Amino acid sequence: MSTFKAPKGTYDLLPPDSATYLAVRDAIAAPLRNSGYGYVETPGFENVELFARGVGESTDIVTKEMYAFETKGGDRLALRPEGTASVLRAALEGSLHKAGNLPVKLWYSGSYYRYERPQKGRYRHFSQVGAEAIGAEDPALDAELIILADQAYRSLGLKEFRILLNSLGDKECRPVYRAALQDFLRGLDLDEDTRRRIDINPLRVLDDKRAEVQKQLVGAPMLRDYLCDACKEYHEQVRAILTAAGVAYEDDPKLVRGLDYYTRTTFEFVHDGLGSQSAVGGGGRYDGLSEMIGGPALPSVGWALGVDRTVLALEAEGITLDLPAATSVFAVPLGEEARRVLFAKVTELRRAGIAADFSYGGKGLKGAMKNANRSGARYTVVAGERDLAEGVVQLKDMESGEQEALAVDEVVTVLKGRLAE
Ligand code: HAM
């Protein structure tokens, strides 16, 4: 071990486990790529104001968890704590919304940073795959995103997740509800911190996990009862489309998200095997965000799924993904001449698209075969001086253990055929 360790709240992805992370990212992205979402990549840091305005000055993410810093040039930047504000910023900056075909549908995959108290499932550096559909108000679009996330989780074999669904209303009905909730909360016996929250973000108080708070919240006004007709109708349509698609969800009138930009549809994917950090993904509609960051009115909806927690969910359900071995053919040369011949064969195999690896470091047969085994290769090609003198190599099928001599010239053709079977 070196003197250094990964910073607190972070961890490294190393083989062989890292292969699962890649596969999870692919599995989440696949339904998106298949549904008209184009790939977007934005910088790992942004102007800090983007998140302050977008995610919200009253959120924990902005007030407590942001890695904000000033550069030597005097710019105020922050490592991105989430993807939505950045992706919308990029879409506006690139004028994607002006190309005339709304919604602009984008997907992304990357690292995010939040200075949180680390625990299992909660890290300071984590990974999300996300999707944003920008510039359309259509309940079918909200439903599409939920259906695609459901499809992604199911394609990984996950079963023990639930979809929680709520509507947070819009700029017409939410302020009325907010005032009613504030009135109610002010009558309760709450600590000073929570009282302050009543002023800045009263909906978050509903999310308080403490029993003594939850007890007092019985009888609190519910947003559901304050939704305006347009929001109610919109929400009913989202629900109906999900039901028609056979996607089961639970209405959760108390679902509040940790970011301020949401309007109307909000949802969370929770996994029952994960303990306190049970949200594997979340999202919703954010019709006002574009204007909040200086853009035109662009009603939008999206989600982000946590890759780290999705991997934990797989573990919790005892699922091991059926990943193809990274290497199909492993070459074991015995002697200098064999090194030259087999290295050329490996290069040729790779150029033919076959995953091949080579025993480096001049190992003896025993050590090299150990490497071959560990590589997961289906075939090993062994050659020594005597083989080469006869113009052959020994081809070993690592599954059956059978071995046969093969003409050097035929190695690539034969392996191509066998591996295609
Ligand atoms: P979020 O709910 O803050 O939403 O994060 C989405 C997911 O990222 C969470 O459900 C969780 O799986 C994962 N996640 C968040 N924080 C951590 C952490 N500290 N450690 C490990 N995993 C974490 C958003 O970020 C929104 N941008 C989603 C969205 C997109 N809404 C609309 N469009």
Tab-separated table of C-alpha atoms and ligand atoms in Angstrom:
chain	number	residue	atom	x	y	z
A	1	MET	CA	0.000	0.000	0.000
A	2	SER	CA	1.171	3.509	-0.665
A	3	THR	CA	1.142	6.340	1.837
A	4	PHE	CA	-2.099	7.524	0.297
A	5	LYS	CA	-5.642	6.293	0.516
A	6	ALA	CA	-8.740	7.186	-1.471
A	7	PRO	CA	-10.287	10.304	0.134
A	8	LYS	CA	-12.977	9.813	2.770
A	9	GLY	CA	-16.351	8.931	1.305
A	10	THR	CA	-14.859	7.672	-1.971
A	11	TYR	CA	-13.793	4.303	-3.266
A	12	ASP	CA	-12.086	2.902	-6.322
A	13	LEU	CA	-13.611	0.651	-8.923
A	14	LEU	CA	-11.172	-2.151	-9.559
A	15	PRO	CA	-11.332	-5.332	-11.632
A	16	PRO	CA	-13.093	-7.671	-11.461
A	17	ASP	CA	-15.901	-5.737	-9.689
A	18	SER	CA	-15.555	-2.694	-11.959
A	19	ALA	CA	-16.972	-4.780	-14.816
A	20	THR	CA	-20.320	-4.840	-13.005
A	21	TYR	CA	-20.365	-1.025	-12.847
A	22	LEU	CA	-19.754	-0.766	-16.565
A	23	ALA	CA	-22.504	-3.289	-17.240
A	24	VAL	CA	-24.929	-1.407	-14.984
A	25	ARG	CA	-24.226	1.859	-16.785
A	26	ASP	CA	-24.771	0.114	-20.119
A	27	ALA	CA	-27.992	-1.491	-18.921
A	28	ILE	CA	-29.410	1.850	-17.774
A	29	ALA	CA	-28.344	3.626	-20.953
A	30	ALA	CA	-29.623	0.952	-23.355
A	31	PRO	CA	-33.366	1.716	-23.089
A	32	LEU	CA	-32.603	5.466	-23.402
A	33	ARG	CA	-30.461	5.068	-26.501
A	34	ASN	CA	-33.258	2.988	-27.921
A	35	SER	CA	-35.834	5.713	-27.287
A	36	GLY	CA	-34.423	8.771	-29.004
A	37	TYR	CA	-32.126	10.065	-26.252
A	38	GLY	CA	-28.808	11.461	-27.506
A	39	TYR	CA	-25.609	11.374	-25.470
A	40	VAL	CA	-24.518	14.557	-23.690
A	41	GLU	CA	-21.354	15.213	-21.701
A	42	THR	CA	-20.757	18.358	-19.673
A	43	PRO	CA	-17.798	19.506	-17.535
A	44	GLY	CA	-17.320	18.085	-14.050
A	45	PHE	CA	-17.538	21.612	-12.636
A	46	GLU	CA	-19.724	24.621	-13.349
A	47	ASN	CA	-20.185	28.180	-12.230
A	48	VAL	CA	-21.393	27.814	-8.642
A	49	GLU	CA	-24.329	30.161	-9.352
A	50	LEU	CA	-25.833	27.637	-11.751
A	51	PHE	CA	-26.422	25.192	-8.904
A	52	ALA	CA	-27.318	27.862	-6.360
A	53	ARG	CA	-30.070	29.098	-8.649
A	54	GLY	CA	-30.986	25.791	-10.241
A	55	VAL	CA	-30.873	23.265	-7.410
A	56	GLY	CA	-31.924	25.925	-4.897
A	57	GLU	CA	-30.399	28.108	-2.179
A	58	SER	CA	-32.525	26.404	0.450
A	59	THR	CA	-31.429	22.840	-0.257
A	60	ASP	CA	-28.875	20.839	1.724
A	61	ILE	CA	-27.103	20.126	-1.548
A	62	VAL	CA	-26.319	23.804	-2.090
A	63	THR	CA	-25.912	24.998	1.497
A	64	LYS	CA	-23.972	22.079	2.961
A	65	GLU	CA	-22.853	19.600	0.372
A	66	MET	CA	-21.313	21.486	-2.496
A	67	TYR	CA	-17.606	21.345	-3.275
A	68	ALA	CA	-17.330	25.033	-4.127
A	69	PHE	CA	-14.026	26.805	-4.681
A	70	GLU	CA	-12.448	29.843	-6.193
A	71	THR	CA	-9.930	29.371	-8.970
A	72	LYS	CA	-6.631	31.198	-9.218
A	73	GLY	CA	-8.313	33.325	-11.864
A	74	GLY	CA	-11.058	34.302	-9.425
A	75	ASP	CA	-13.881	32.186	-10.911
A	76	ARG	CA	-16.354	30.740	-8.415
A	77	LEU	CA	-16.888	27.133	-9.425
A	78	ALA	CA	-18.380	23.989	-7.918
A	79	LEU	CA	-17.922	20.301	-8.618
A	80	ARG	CA	-21.274	19.215	-9.983
A	81	PRO	CA	-23.553	17.772	-7.285
A	82	GLU	CA	-26.096	16.625	-9.895
A	83	GLY	CA	-26.614	16.635	-13.649
A	84	THR	CA	-29.887	18.355	-14.493
A	85	ALA	CA	-28.825	21.999	-14.166
A	86	SER	CA	-25.653	21.349	-16.191
A	87	VAL	CA	-27.440	19.466	-18.956
A	88	LEU	CA	-30.096	22.154	-19.292
A	89	ARG	CA	-27.379	24.833	-19.292
A	90	ALA	CA	-25.564	22.966	-22.065
A	91	ALA	CA	-28.730	22.456	-24.131
A	92	LEU	CA	-29.538	26.177	-23.893
A	93	GLU	CA	-25.962	27.206	-24.635
A	94	GLY	CA	-25.889	24.900	-27.664
A	95	SER	CA	-29.335	26.184	-28.765
A	96	LEU	CA	-30.602	22.613	-29.045
A	97	HIS	CA	-34.067	23.871	-28.146
A	98	LYS	CA	-34.073	26.120	-31.205
A	99	ALA	CA	-33.543	23.320	-33.707
A	100	GLY	CA	-37.289	22.878	-33.863
A	101	ASN	CA	-37.811	19.376	-32.624
A	102	LEU	CA	-38.833	19.450	-29.019
A	103	PRO	CA	-38.448	17.715	-26.698
A	104	VAL	CA	-34.675	17.610	-26.785
A	105	LYS	CA	-33.946	14.186	-25.281
A	106	LEU	CA	-30.526	13.668	-23.720
A	107	TRP	CA	-28.820	11.025	-21.614
A	108	TYR	CA	-25.604	11.183	-19.609
A	109	SER	CA	-23.341	9.146	-17.371
A	110	GLY	CA	-20.729	10.435	-15.004
A	111	SER	CA	-19.316	11.358	-11.609
A	112	TYR	CA	-21.067	13.640	-9.119
A	113	TYR	CA	-19.824	15.111	-5.860
A	114	ARG	CA	-21.605	15.884	-2.616
A	115	TYR	CA	-19.958	16.599	0.699
A	116	GLU	CA	-22.257	14.269	2.657
A	117	ARG	CA	-21.685	12.218	5.788
A	118	PRO	CA	-20.416	8.979	4.271
A	119	GLN	CA	-22.105	5.682	5.019
A	120	LYS	CA	-23.007	2.568	3.077
A	121	GLY	CA	-24.691	3.732	-0.137
A	122	ARG	CA	-23.857	7.386	0.496
A	123	TYR	CA	-20.586	8.652	-0.892
A	124	ARG	CA	-18.900	11.952	-1.598
A	125	HIS	CA	-18.103	10.836	-5.103
A	126	PHE	CA	-20.735	8.736	-6.824
A	127	SER	CA	-21.911	7.860	-10.261
A	128	GLN	CA	-25.224	8.469	-12.019
A	129	VAL	CA	-26.749	7.686	-15.358
A	130	GLY	CA	-29.430	10.229	-16.144
A	131	ALA	CA	-31.924	11.350	-18.758
A	132	GLU	CA	-33.542	14.709	-19.457
A	133	ALA	CA	-36.378	15.476	-21.887
A	134	ILE	CA	-36.357	19.221	-22.421
A	135	GLY	CA	-39.078	21.441	-23.823
A	136	ALA	CA	-42.338	19.496	-23.729
A	137	GLU	CA	-45.239	19.283	-21.358
A	138	ASP	CA	-46.819	15.927	-22.029
A	139	PRO	CA	-47.801	13.318	-19.430
A	140	ALA	CA	-46.683	10.591	-21.849
A	141	LEU	CA	-43.145	11.966	-21.619
A	142	ASP	CA	-43.119	11.764	-17.810
A	143	ALA	CA	-44.451	8.220	-18.121
A	144	GLU	CA	-41.883	7.311	-20.790
A	145	LEU	CA	-39.037	8.142	-18.453
A	146	ILE	CA	-40.466	6.110	-15.590
A	147	ILE	CA	-41.142	3.186	-17.925
A	148	LEU	CA	-37.559	3.296	-19.251
A	149	ALA	CA	-36.050	3.294	-15.756
A	150	ASP	CA	-38.296	0.380	-14.832
A	151	GLN	CA	-37.144	-1.431	-17.969
A	152	ALA	CA	-33.485	-0.755	-17.110
A	153	TYR	CA	-33.810	-2.173	-13.592
A	154	ARG	CA	-35.729	-5.196	-14.845
A	155	SER	CA	-33.115	-5.880	-17.528
A	156	LEU	CA	-30.610	-6.204	-14.679
A	157	GLY	CA	-32.854	-8.763	-12.994
A	158	LEU	CA	-33.886	-6.474	-10.120
A	159	LYS	CA	-37.278	-7.191	-8.572
A	160	GLU	CA	-37.371	-5.700	-5.102
A	161	PHE	CA	-37.673	-2.077	-6.108
A	162	ARG	CA	-40.740	0.131	-5.881
A	163	ILE	CA	-41.722	3.280	-7.695
A	164	LEU	CA	-43.040	6.099	-5.508
A	165	LEU	CA	-45.041	8.731	-7.359
A	166	ASN	CA	-46.278	12.162	-6.392
A	167	SER	CA	-47.205	15.537	-7.848
A	168	LEU	CA	-45.747	18.710	-6.368
A	169	GLY	CA	-48.153	21.048	-8.160
A	170	ASP	CA	-47.140	24.094	-10.148
A	171	LYS	CA	-46.609	27.804	-9.656
A	172	GLU	CA	-50.368	28.302	-9.330
A	173	CYS	CA	-51.232	25.810	-6.634
A	174	ARG	CA	-48.009	25.162	-4.749
A	175	PRO	CA	-47.679	28.608	-3.154
A	176	VAL	CA	-51.198	28.267	-1.710
A	177	TYR	CA	-50.302	24.895	-0.266
A	178	ARG	CA	-46.951	26.143	0.988
A	179	ALA	CA	-48.642	28.907	2.978
A	180	ALA	CA	-51.172	26.470	4.477
A	181	LEU	CA	-48.383	24.079	5.438
A	182	GLN	CA	-46.354	26.883	7.011
A	183	ASP	CA	-49.372	27.867	9.113
A	184	PHE	CA	-49.747	24.305	10.316
A	185	LEU	CA	-46.033	23.807	11.026
A	186	ARG	CA	-45.712	27.031	12.999
A	187	GLY	CA	-48.173	25.607	15.530
A	188	LEU	CA	-45.947	22.604	16.285
A	189	ASP	CA	-43.274	22.052	18.906
A	190	LEU	CA	-40.101	21.983	16.808
A	191	ASP	CA	-36.425	22.738	17.350
A	192	GLU	CA	-34.874	25.917	16.047
A	193	ASP	CA	-33.298	24.395	12.946
A	194	THR	CA	-36.588	22.910	11.861
A	195	ARG	CA	-38.416	26.162	12.550
A	196	ARG	CA	-36.008	27.914	10.237
A	197	ARG	CA	-36.754	25.319	7.622
A	198	ILE	CA	-40.460	26.225	7.838
A	199	ASP	CA	-39.579	29.597	6.346
A	200	ILE	CA	-37.182	28.500	3.651
A	201	ASN	CA	-38.307	25.016	2.634
A	202	PRO	CA	-41.426	23.858	4.521
A	203	LEU	CA	-42.033	20.831	2.291
A	204	ARG	CA	-38.753	19.344	3.470
A	205	VAL	CA	-40.094	19.240	7.034
A	206	LEU	CA	-42.541	16.554	5.858
A	207	ASP	CA	-39.495	14.473	5.013
A	208	ASP	CA	-38.059	14.638	8.562
A	209	LYS	CA	-37.166	11.117	9.627
A	210	ARG	CA	-37.426	11.692	13.408
A	211	ALA	CA	-40.355	9.975	15.127
A	212	GLU	CA	-41.130	12.948	17.396
A	213	VAL	CA	-41.517	15.117	14.293
A	214	GLN	CA	-43.467	12.559	12.286
A	215	LYS	CA	-45.902	12.163	15.214
A	216	GLN	CA	-46.757	15.850	15.050
A	217	LEU	CA	-47.168	15.789	11.293
A	218	VAL	CA	-50.321	13.694	11.484
A	219	GLY	CA	-53.083	15.894	10.125
A	220	ALA	CA	-50.724	18.175	8.205
A	221	PRO	CA	-52.297	19.601	5.051
A	222	MET	CA	-51.442	17.435	2.055
A	223	LEU	CA	-50.401	18.859	-1.287
A	224	ARG	CA	-52.708	16.380	-2.985
A	225	ASP	CA	-55.703	18.303	-1.600
A	226	TYR	CA	-54.386	21.592	-2.952
A	227	LEU	CA	-53.525	20.623	-6.538
A	228	CYS	CA	-55.190	22.833	-9.129
A	229	ASP	CA	-57.365	21.183	-11.778
A	230	ALA	CA	-54.657	21.341	-14.446
A	231	CYS	CA	-52.113	19.614	-12.171
A	232	LYS	CA	-54.659	17.036	-11.048
A	233	GLU	CA	-55.612	16.200	-14.615
A	234	TYR	CA	-51.952	15.993	-15.666
A	235	HIS	CA	-51.131	13.663	-12.793
A	236	GLU	CA	-54.101	11.412	-13.534
A	237	GLN	CA	-52.867	11.047	-17.088
A	238	VAL	CA	-49.349	10.093	-15.985
A	239	ARG	CA	-50.830	7.482	-13.674
A	240	ALA	CA	-53.128	6.108	-16.377
A	241	ILE	CA	-50.294	5.774	-18.912
A	242	LEU	CA	-48.099	3.949	-16.392
A	243	THR	CA	-50.930	1.600	-15.537
A	244	ALA	CA	-51.610	0.924	-19.220
A	245	ALA	CA	-47.907	0.101	-19.657
A	246	GLY	CA	-48.097	-2.400	-16.806
A	247	VAL	CA	-45.710	-0.450	-14.592
A	248	ALA	CA	-46.702	-0.689	-10.941
A	249	TYR	CA	-46.235	2.376	-8.756
A	250	GLU	CA	-47.295	3.580	-5.333
A	251	ASP	CA	-48.842	6.974	-4.730
A	252	ASP	CA	-46.737	8.688	-2.094
A	253	PRO	CA	-48.285	12.045	-1.202
A	254	LYS	CA	-45.377	12.726	1.156
A	255	LEU	CA	-42.637	12.263	-1.412
A	256	VAL	CA	-40.503	15.419	-1.436
A	257	ARG	CA	-37.272	15.594	-3.345
A	258	GLY	CA	-34.044	17.180	-2.163
A	259	LEU	CA	-33.836	19.618	-5.067
A	260	ASP	CA	-35.961	22.752	-5.442
A	261	TYR	CA	-36.627	22.755	-9.162
A	262	TYR	CA	-39.412	20.185	-9.268
A	263	THR	CA	-42.969	20.878	-10.376
A	264	ARG	CA	-45.804	18.410	-10.890
A	265	THR	CA	-44.590	14.831	-11.413
A	266	THR	CA	-41.953	13.597	-8.972
A	267	PHE	CA	-40.879	10.039	-8.395
A	268	GLU	CA	-38.329	7.929	-6.656
A	269	PHE	CA	-37.175	4.370	-7.161
A	270	VAL	CA	-36.535	2.746	-3.805
A	271	HIS	CA	-34.998	-0.639	-3.137
A	272	ASP	CA	-36.067	-2.565	-0.083
A	273	GLY	CA	-32.739	-4.313	0.460
A	274	LEU	CA	-30.664	-1.179	1.007
A	275	GLY	CA	-31.480	0.089	4.488
A	276	SER	CA	-31.527	3.840	5.022
A	277	GLN	CA	-30.031	4.841	1.658
A	278	SER	CA	-32.857	3.155	-0.213
A	279	ALA	CA	-33.332	5.583	-3.114
A	280	VAL	CA	-31.669	4.014	-6.131
A	281	GLY	CA	-32.956	6.719	-8.430
A	282	GLY	CA	-35.203	9.722	-8.636
A	283	GLY	CA	-36.479	12.495	-10.794
A	284	GLY	CA	-39.413	14.509	-11.948
A	285	ARG	CA	-40.658	17.451	-13.908
A	286	TYR	CA	-38.957	20.837	-13.669
A	287	ASP	CA	-41.004	23.270	-15.712
A	288	GLY	CA	-39.463	26.413	-14.217
A	289	LEU	CA	-35.767	25.545	-14.170
A	290	SER	CA	-34.909	26.964	-17.576
A	291	GLU	CA	-36.274	30.383	-16.629
A	292	MET	CA	-34.549	30.151	-13.242
A	293	ILE	CA	-31.194	29.936	-15.007
A	294	GLY	CA	-31.994	32.678	-17.524
A	295	GLY	CA	-33.455	30.636	-20.383
A	296	PRO	CA	-36.856	30.662	-22.073
A	297	ALA	CA	-39.820	28.728	-20.704
A	298	LEU	CA	-39.007	25.057	-21.373
A	299	PRO	CA	-41.091	22.557	-19.433
A	300	SER	CA	-38.933	19.473	-18.909
A	301	VAL	CA	-38.696	16.171	-17.078
A	302	GLY	CA	-35.902	13.751	-16.227
A	303	TRP	CA	-34.299	11.344	-13.796
A	304	ALA	CA	-30.976	10.105	-12.557
A	305	LEU	CA	-30.273	6.605	-11.333
A	306	GLY	CA	-27.439	6.001	-8.892
A	307	VAL	CA	-24.974	3.466	-10.250
A	308	ASP	CA	-23.365	2.758	-6.849
A	309	ARG	CA	-26.703	2.017	-5.222
A	310	THR	CA	-27.899	-0.023	-8.178
A	311	VAL	CA	-24.825	-2.240	-7.730
A	312	LEU	CA	-25.665	-2.529	-4.006
A	313	ALA	CA	-29.224	-3.466	-4.979
A	314	LEU	CA	-27.893	-6.260	-7.192
A	315	GLU	CA	-25.845	-7.544	-4.257
A	316	ALA	CA	-28.854	-7.310	-1.950
A	317	GLU	CA	-30.864	-9.491	-4.329
A	318	GLY	CA	-27.966	-11.892	-4.811
A	319	ILE	CA	-27.770	-11.149	-8.528
A	320	THR	CA	-24.486	-11.685	-10.355
A	321	LEU	CA	-24.597	-10.365	-13.874
A	322	ASP	CA	-23.789	-12.804	-16.595
A	323	LEU	CA	-20.767	-10.971	-17.955
A	324	PRO	CA	-18.779	-12.448	-20.826
A	325	ALA	CA	-15.140	-13.142	-19.929
A	326	ALA	CA	-12.921	-10.237	-20.932
A	327	THR	CA	-10.505	-12.580	-22.671
A	328	SER	CA	-11.389	-15.366	-25.119
A	329	VAL	CA	-7.934	-16.638	-26.001
A	330	PHE	CA	-4.801	-16.680	-23.842
A	331	ALA	CA	-1.397	-17.357	-25.393
A	332	VAL	CA	1.342	-19.154	-23.476
A	333	PRO	CA	4.738	-19.144	-25.191
A	334	LEU	CA	7.553	-21.357	-23.971
A	335	GLY	CA	10.829	-19.925	-25.251
A	336	GLU	CA	11.926	-17.004	-27.394
A	337	GLU	CA	10.792	-18.309	-30.776
A	338	ALA	CA	7.352	-19.108	-29.341
A	339	ARG	CA	7.122	-15.592	-27.892
A	340	ARG	CA	7.654	-14.115	-31.320
A	341	VAL	CA	5.214	-16.434	-33.093
A	342	LEU	CA	2.461	-16.276	-30.463
A	343	PHE	CA	2.716	-12.526	-29.965
A	344	ALA	CA	2.092	-12.156	-33.698
A	345	LYS	CA	-0.891	-14.522	-33.417
A	346	VAL	CA	-2.342	-12.526	-30.519
A	347	THR	CA	-2.026	-9.316	-32.531
A	348	GLU	CA	-3.714	-11.017	-35.475
A	349	LEU	CA	-6.534	-12.355	-33.286
A	350	ARG	CA	-7.131	-8.915	-31.791
A	351	ARG	CA	-7.234	-7.334	-35.218
A	352	ALA	CA	-9.860	-9.928	-36.132
A	353	GLY	CA	-11.936	-8.735	-33.181
A	354	ILE	CA	-11.163	-11.625	-30.847
A	355	ALA	CA	-10.317	-10.730	-27.242
A	356	ALA	CA	-6.851	-12.179	-26.689
A	357	ASP	CA	-4.109	-11.862	-24.098
A	358	PHE	CA	-0.539	-13.005	-23.742
A	359	SER	CA	1.630	-14.358	-20.959
A	360	TYR	CA	4.201	-11.658	-20.264
A	361	GLY	CA	7.322	-11.729	-18.169
A	362	GLY	CA	8.810	-14.991	-19.413
A	363	LYS	CA	6.850	-17.205	-16.984
A	364	GLY	CA	7.153	-20.968	-16.874
A	365	LEU	CA	4.257	-23.171	-17.990
A	366	LYS	CA	2.719	-23.487	-14.509
A	367	GLY	CA	2.624	-19.768	-13.744
A	368	ALA	CA	1.435	-18.934	-17.235
A	369	MET	CA	-1.419	-21.466	-17.032
A	370	LYS	CA	-2.490	-19.915	-13.750
A	371	ASN	CA	-2.777	-16.575	-15.566
A	372	ALA	CA	-4.669	-18.247	-18.391
A	373	ASN	CA	-7.151	-19.687	-15.893
A	374	ARG	CA	-7.606	-16.400	-14.123
A	375	SER	CA	-8.225	-14.572	-17.404
A	376	GLY	CA	-11.387	-16.597	-17.933
A	377	ALA	CA	-10.276	-17.395	-21.491
A	378	ARG	CA	-12.147	-20.183	-23.215
A	379	TYR	CA	-9.051	-21.288	-25.152
A	380	THR	CA	-5.360	-21.349	-24.395
A	381	VAL	CA	-2.763	-21.547	-27.118
A	382	VAL	CA	0.505	-23.102	-25.870
A	383	ALA	CA	3.618	-23.443	-27.982
A	384	GLY	CA	7.170	-24.611	-27.257
A	385	GLU	CA	10.185	-25.237	-29.474
A	386	ARG	CA	9.140	-28.762	-30.362
A	387	ASP	CA	5.644	-27.655	-31.420
A	388	LEU	CA	7.001	-24.910	-33.618
A	389	ALA	CA	9.497	-27.278	-35.233
A	390	GLU	CA	6.446	-29.284	-36.335
A	391	GLY	CA	4.605	-26.112	-37.421
A	392	VAL	CA	1.902	-26.492	-34.747
A	393	VAL	CA	0.634	-25.018	-31.490
A	394	GLN	CA	-1.342	-26.787	-28.744
A	395	LEU	CA	-4.906	-25.557	-28.470
A	396	LYS	CA	-6.504	-26.235	-25.095
A	397	ASP	CA	-10.238	-25.933	-24.529
A	398	MET	CA	-10.343	-24.606	-20.956
A	399	GLU	CA	-13.909	-25.811	-20.446
A	400	SER	CA	-13.519	-29.454	-21.479
A	401	GLY	CA	-9.780	-29.661	-20.789
A	402	GLU	CA	-9.256	-31.226	-24.218
A	403	GLN	CA	-6.071	-30.424	-26.081
A	404	GLU	CA	-5.211	-30.764	-29.753
A	405	ALA	CA	-2.434	-29.757	-32.104
A	406	LEU	CA	-3.275	-27.047	-34.609
A	407	ALA	CA	-1.240	-25.804	-37.588
A	408	VAL	CA	0.212	-22.361	-36.821
A	409	ASP	CA	-1.345	-20.962	-39.997
A	410	GLU	CA	-4.834	-22.106	-38.996
A	411	VAL	CA	-4.936	-20.680	-35.473
A	412	VAL	CA	-6.869	-17.534	-36.286
A	413	THR	CA	-9.379	-19.123	-38.675
A	414	VAL	CA	-10.098	-22.066	-36.379
A	415	LEU	CA	-10.491	-19.906	-33.266
A	416	LYS	CA	-12.747	-17.495	-35.121
A	417	GLY	CA	-14.982	-20.395	-36.082
A	418	ARG	CA	-15.005	-22.028	-32.638
A	419	LEU	CA	-15.748	-18.780	-30.805
A	420	ALA	CA	-18.626	-17.969	-33.156
A	421	GLU	CA	-20.328	-21.319	-32.331
B	1	HAM	P1	-31.075	12.804	-6.692
B	1	HAM	O1	-32.279	12.133	-6.111
B	1	HAM	O2	-30.389	13.811	-5.871
B	1	HAM	O3	-31.580	13.426	-8.060
B	1	HAM	O4	-30.025	11.717	-7.116
B	1	HAM	C1	-30.388	10.621	-7.942
B	1	HAM	C2	-29.755	9.345	-7.423
B	1	HAM	O5	-28.343	9.486	-7.295
B	1	HAM	C3	-30.208	8.943	-6.030
B	1	HAM	O6	-31.448	8.265	-6.085
B	1	HAM	C4	-29.078	8.031	-5.598
B	1	HAM	O7	-29.242	6.732	-6.132
B	1	HAM	C5	-27.876	8.682	-6.249
B	1	HAM	N1	-27.155	9.465	-5.236
B	1	HAM	C6	-27.412	10.732	-4.845
B	1	HAM	N2	-26.543	11.109	-3.890
B	1	HAM	C7	-25.728	10.061	-3.659
B	1	HAM	C8	-24.611	9.820	-2.788
B	1	HAM	N3	-24.145	10.753	-1.954
B	1	HAM	N4	-24.005	8.605	-2.824
B	1	HAM	C9	-24.455	7.653	-3.673
B	1	HAM	N5	-25.480	7.823	-4.516
B	1	HAM	C10	-26.109	9.003	-4.525
B	1	HAM	C11	-30.793	14.141	-8.911
B	1	HAM	O8	-29.592	14.167	-8.848
B	1	HAM	C12	-31.571	14.798	-10.015
B	1	HAM	N6	-30.613	15.517	-10.880
B	1	HAM	C13	-32.362	13.768	-10.814
B	1	HAM	C14	-33.142	14.398	-11.927
B	1	HAM	C15	-32.830	14.400	-13.233
B	1	HAM	N7	-34.265	15.084	-11.814
B	1	HAM	C16	-34.658	15.500	-12.990
B	1	HAM	N8	-33.776	15.101	-13.871
